[in-house]
Short mmCIF file of C-alpha atoms in Angstrom, two decimals:
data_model
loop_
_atom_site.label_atom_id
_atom_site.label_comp_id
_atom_site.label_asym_id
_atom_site.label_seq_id
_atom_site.Cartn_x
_atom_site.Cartn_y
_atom_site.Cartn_z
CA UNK J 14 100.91 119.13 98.43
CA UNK J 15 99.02 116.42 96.99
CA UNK J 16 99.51 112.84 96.14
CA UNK J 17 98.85 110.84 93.01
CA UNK J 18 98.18 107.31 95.54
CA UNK J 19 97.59 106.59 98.82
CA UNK J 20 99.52 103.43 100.04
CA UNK J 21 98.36 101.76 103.14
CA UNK J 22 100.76 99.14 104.46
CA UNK J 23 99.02 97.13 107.14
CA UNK J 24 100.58 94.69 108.84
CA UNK J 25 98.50 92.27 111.25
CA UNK J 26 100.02 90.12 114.07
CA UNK J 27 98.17 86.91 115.70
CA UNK J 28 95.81 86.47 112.92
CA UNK J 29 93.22 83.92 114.57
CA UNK J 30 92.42 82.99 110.68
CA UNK J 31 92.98 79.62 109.88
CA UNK J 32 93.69 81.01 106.42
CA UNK J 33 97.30 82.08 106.10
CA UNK J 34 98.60 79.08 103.65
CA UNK J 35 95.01 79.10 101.78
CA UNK J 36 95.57 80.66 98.66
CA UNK J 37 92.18 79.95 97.20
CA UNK J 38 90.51 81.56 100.03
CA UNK J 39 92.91 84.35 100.47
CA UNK J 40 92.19 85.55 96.72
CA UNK J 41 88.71 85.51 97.42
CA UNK J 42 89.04 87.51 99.95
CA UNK J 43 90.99 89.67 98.27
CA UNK J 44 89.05 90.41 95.58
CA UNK J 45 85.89 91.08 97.68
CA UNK J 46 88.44 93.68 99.68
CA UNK J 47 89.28 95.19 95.95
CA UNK J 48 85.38 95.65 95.56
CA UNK J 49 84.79 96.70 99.52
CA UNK J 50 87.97 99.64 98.33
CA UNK J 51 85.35 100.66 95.08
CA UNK J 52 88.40 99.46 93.22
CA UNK J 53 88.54 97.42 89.93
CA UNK J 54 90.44 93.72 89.22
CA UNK J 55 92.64 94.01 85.92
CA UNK J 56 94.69 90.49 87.27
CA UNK J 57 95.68 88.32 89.88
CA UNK J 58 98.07 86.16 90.84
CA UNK J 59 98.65 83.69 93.92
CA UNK J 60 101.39 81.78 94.74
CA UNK J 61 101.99 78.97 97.64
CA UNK J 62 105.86 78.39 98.62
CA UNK J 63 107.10 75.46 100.80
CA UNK J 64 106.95 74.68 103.36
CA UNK J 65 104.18 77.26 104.20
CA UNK J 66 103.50 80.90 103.17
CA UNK J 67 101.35 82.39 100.15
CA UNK J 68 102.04 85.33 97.67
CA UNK J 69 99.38 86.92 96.06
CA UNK J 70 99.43 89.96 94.12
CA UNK J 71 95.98 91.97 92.32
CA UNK J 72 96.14 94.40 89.72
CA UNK J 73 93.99 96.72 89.84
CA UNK J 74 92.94 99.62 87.93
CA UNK J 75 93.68 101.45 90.59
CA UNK J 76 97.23 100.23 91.18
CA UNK J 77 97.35 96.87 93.07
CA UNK J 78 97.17 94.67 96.41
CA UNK J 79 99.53 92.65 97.64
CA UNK J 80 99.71 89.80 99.90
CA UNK J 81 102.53 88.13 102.29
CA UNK J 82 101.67 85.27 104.58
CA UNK J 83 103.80 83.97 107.08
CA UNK J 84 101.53 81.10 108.73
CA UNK J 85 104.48 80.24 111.33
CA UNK J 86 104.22 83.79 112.56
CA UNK J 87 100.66 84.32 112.05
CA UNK J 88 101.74 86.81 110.57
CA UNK J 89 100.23 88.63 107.31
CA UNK J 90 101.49 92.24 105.57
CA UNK J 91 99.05 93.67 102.81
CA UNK J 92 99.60 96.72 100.82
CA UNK J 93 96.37 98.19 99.55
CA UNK J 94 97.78 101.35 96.90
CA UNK J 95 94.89 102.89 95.36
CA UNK J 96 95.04 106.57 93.15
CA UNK J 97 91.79 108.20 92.34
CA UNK J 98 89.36 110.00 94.87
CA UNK J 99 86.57 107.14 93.64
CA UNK J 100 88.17 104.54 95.38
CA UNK J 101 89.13 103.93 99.24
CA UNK J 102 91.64 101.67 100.63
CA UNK J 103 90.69 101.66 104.10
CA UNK J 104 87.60 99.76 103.26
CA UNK J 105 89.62 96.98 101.86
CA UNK J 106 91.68 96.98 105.33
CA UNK J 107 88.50 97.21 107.66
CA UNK J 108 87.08 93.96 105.36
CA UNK J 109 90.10 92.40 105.77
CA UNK J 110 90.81 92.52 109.57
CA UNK J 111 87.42 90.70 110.01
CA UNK J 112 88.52 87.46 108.03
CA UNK J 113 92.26 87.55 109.34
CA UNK J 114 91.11 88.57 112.65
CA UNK J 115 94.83 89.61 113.96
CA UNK J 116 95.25 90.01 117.72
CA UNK J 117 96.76 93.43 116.93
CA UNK J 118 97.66 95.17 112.88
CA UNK J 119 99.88 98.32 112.15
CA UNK J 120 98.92 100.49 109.50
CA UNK J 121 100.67 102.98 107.77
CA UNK J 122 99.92 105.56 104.99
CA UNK J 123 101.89 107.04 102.69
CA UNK J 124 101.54 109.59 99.65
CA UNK J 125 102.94 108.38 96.92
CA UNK J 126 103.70 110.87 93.89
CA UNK J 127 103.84 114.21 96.15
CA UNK J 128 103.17 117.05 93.75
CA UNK J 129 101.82 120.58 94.60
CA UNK J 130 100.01 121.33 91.43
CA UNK J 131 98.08 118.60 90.11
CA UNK J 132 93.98 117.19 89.23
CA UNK J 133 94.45 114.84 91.68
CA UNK J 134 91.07 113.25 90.34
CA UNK J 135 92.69 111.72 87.66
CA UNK J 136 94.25 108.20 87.88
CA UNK J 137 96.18 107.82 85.49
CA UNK J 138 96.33 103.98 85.44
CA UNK S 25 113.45 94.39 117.04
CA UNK S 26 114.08 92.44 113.78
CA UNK S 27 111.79 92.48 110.61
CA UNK S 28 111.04 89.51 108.43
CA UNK S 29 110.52 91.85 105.32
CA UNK S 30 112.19 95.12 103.96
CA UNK S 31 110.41 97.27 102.27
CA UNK S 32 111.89 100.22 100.06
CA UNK S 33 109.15 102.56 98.97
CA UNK S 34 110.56 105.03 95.89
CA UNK S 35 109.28 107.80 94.17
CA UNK S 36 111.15 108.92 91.23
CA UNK S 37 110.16 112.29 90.26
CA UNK S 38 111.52 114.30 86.84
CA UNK S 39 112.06 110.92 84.99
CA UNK S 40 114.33 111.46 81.95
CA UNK S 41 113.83 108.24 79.92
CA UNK S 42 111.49 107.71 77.84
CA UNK S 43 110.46 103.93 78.66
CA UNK S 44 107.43 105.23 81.39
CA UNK S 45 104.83 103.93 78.76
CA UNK S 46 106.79 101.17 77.54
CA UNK S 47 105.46 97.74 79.22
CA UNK S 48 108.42 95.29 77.88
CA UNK S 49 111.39 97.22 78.47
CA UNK S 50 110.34 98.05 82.26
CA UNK S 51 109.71 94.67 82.95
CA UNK S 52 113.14 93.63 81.47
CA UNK S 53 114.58 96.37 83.51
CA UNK S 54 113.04 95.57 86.02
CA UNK S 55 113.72 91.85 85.69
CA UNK S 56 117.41 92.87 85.84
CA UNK S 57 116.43 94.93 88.95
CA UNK S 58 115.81 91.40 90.97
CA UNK S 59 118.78 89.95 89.82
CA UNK S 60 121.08 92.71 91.10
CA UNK S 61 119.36 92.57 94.10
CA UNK S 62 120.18 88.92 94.75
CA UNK S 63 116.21 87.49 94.04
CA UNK S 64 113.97 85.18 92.22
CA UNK S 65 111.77 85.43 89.78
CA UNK S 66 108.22 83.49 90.27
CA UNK S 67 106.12 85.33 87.82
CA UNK S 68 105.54 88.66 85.84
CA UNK S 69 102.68 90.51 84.70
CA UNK S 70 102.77 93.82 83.17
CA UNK S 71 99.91 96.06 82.10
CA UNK S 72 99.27 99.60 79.84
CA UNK S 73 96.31 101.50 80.63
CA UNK S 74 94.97 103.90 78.46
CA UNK S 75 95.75 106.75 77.31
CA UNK S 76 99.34 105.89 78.86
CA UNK S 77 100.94 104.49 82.46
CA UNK S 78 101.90 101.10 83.22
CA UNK S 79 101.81 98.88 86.42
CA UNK S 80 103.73 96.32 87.21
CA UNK S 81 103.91 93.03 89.55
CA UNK S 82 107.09 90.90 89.94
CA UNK S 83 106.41 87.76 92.29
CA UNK S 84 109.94 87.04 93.84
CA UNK S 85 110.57 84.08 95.93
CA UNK S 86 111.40 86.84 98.38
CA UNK S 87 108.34 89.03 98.08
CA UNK S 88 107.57 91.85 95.31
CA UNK S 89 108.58 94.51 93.39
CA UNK S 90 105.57 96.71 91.89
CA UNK S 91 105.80 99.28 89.09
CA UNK S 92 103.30 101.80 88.45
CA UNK S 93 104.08 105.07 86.25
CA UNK S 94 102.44 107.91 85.52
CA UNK S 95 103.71 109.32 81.77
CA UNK S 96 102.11 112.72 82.22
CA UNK S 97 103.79 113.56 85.38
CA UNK S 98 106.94 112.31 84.49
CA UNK S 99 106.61 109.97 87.50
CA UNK S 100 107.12 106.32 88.52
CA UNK S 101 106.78 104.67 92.15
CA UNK S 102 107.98 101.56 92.82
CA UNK S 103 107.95 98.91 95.31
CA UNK S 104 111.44 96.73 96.20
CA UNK S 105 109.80 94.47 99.01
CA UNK S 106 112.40 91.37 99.76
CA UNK S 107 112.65 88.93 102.69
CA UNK S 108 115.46 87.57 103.85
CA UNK S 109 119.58 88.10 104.26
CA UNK S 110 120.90 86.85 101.42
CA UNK S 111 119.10 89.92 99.10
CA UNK S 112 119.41 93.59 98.96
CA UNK S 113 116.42 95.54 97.50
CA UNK S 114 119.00 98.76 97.56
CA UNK S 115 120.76 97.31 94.38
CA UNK S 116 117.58 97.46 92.87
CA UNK S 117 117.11 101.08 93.04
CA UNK S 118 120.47 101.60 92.17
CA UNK S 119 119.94 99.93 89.00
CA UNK S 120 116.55 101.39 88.28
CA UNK S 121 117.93 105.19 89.10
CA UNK S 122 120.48 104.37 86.17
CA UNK S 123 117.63 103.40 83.56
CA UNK S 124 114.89 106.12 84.56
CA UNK S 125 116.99 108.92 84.96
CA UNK S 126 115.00 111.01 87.66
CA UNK S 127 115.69 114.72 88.50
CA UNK S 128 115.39 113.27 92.34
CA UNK S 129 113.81 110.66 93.95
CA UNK S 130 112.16 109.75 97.66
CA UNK S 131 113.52 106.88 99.35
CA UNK S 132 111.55 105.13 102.24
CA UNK S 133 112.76 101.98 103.71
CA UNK S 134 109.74 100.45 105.95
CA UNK S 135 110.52 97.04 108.14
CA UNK S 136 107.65 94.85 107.81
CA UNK S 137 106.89 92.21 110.08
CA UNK S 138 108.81 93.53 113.45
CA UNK S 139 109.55 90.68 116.04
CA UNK S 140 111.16 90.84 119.12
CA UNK S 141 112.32 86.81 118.82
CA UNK S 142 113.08 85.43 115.61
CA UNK S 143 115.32 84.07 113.27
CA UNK S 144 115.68 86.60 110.73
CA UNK S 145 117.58 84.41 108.14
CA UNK S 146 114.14 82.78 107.48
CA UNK S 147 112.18 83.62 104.77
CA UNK S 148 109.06 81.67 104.79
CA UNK S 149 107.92 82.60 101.29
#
């Protein structure tokens, strides 16, 4: 069985970053995790909500990133979801720990699009 | 335990309709998909990709819900990621079962966010 994407869900606890309700920064960052993944940026979008918290969302080629901050928690979840054997999503996490710099993250990956006859070298998107 | 975010992972496999390459009438479906499930809109972007597939993003004031289909395959996955009590991302996939039709479809409901202590009728963004 093979999968069309690979969908890491990483979710980091007592982020020492002082960046949770910094949109500007957080897209940044983003984007240089989308290049550290071998990905490609088709669009992005950021969000702030009051009183605190950011929502940012990237597009990619790929499939996308996503973004959840919740600066009262120090909390953050990111979903890096990539397709293709070019690109690799855990080098988008491994930038990312270093400038959230959580006490602790979970990570999770899951197959998404489970077939057992497939190219799974093509992306389709 | 208690999460701050549910998050329903779906892969709908066998799709019968005929809107997997169609950008506007998955976002309106999809659109519809937030309402049922009780959440706001913040912003929208679709995209096509050649030769065919589209992705996605829905901002909601409770999260996201992410698109991404793959024509060829028959296939869509999609995200239904909401915060908060007052919303029900299952609604969502009920509605979206009835519009692409799938032969079957996996349904994975991940808690994201898991605190021991909180108030779990917050939703921070």
């Amino acid at each position: 069985m093979k999968s069309l994407g690979r969908h890491l869900l990483v979710d980091y606890y007592g982020c020492g970053s002082s960046l949770l309700n910094d949109p500007v920064m957080l897209e940044k960052h983003l984007k240089i995790a989308v290049s550290k993944a071998g990905a490609t940026i088709v669009s992005s979008t950021f969000r702030t909500f009051e009183p605190y918290g950011v929502s940012g969302i990237i597009i990619i080629a790929e499939s996308h990133f996503a973004i959840h901050t919740w600066p009262e928690y120090n909390f953050a979840s990111i979903d890096f979801f990539t397709c293709g054997d070019s690109v690799d999503p855990r080098k988008a996490n491994e930038y990312i720990e270093k400038v959230l710099l959580p006490e602790r993250y979970d990570i999770r990956e899951i197959g998404r699009g489970n077939f057992s006859n497939m190219n799974i070298t093509k992306c389709a998107i």
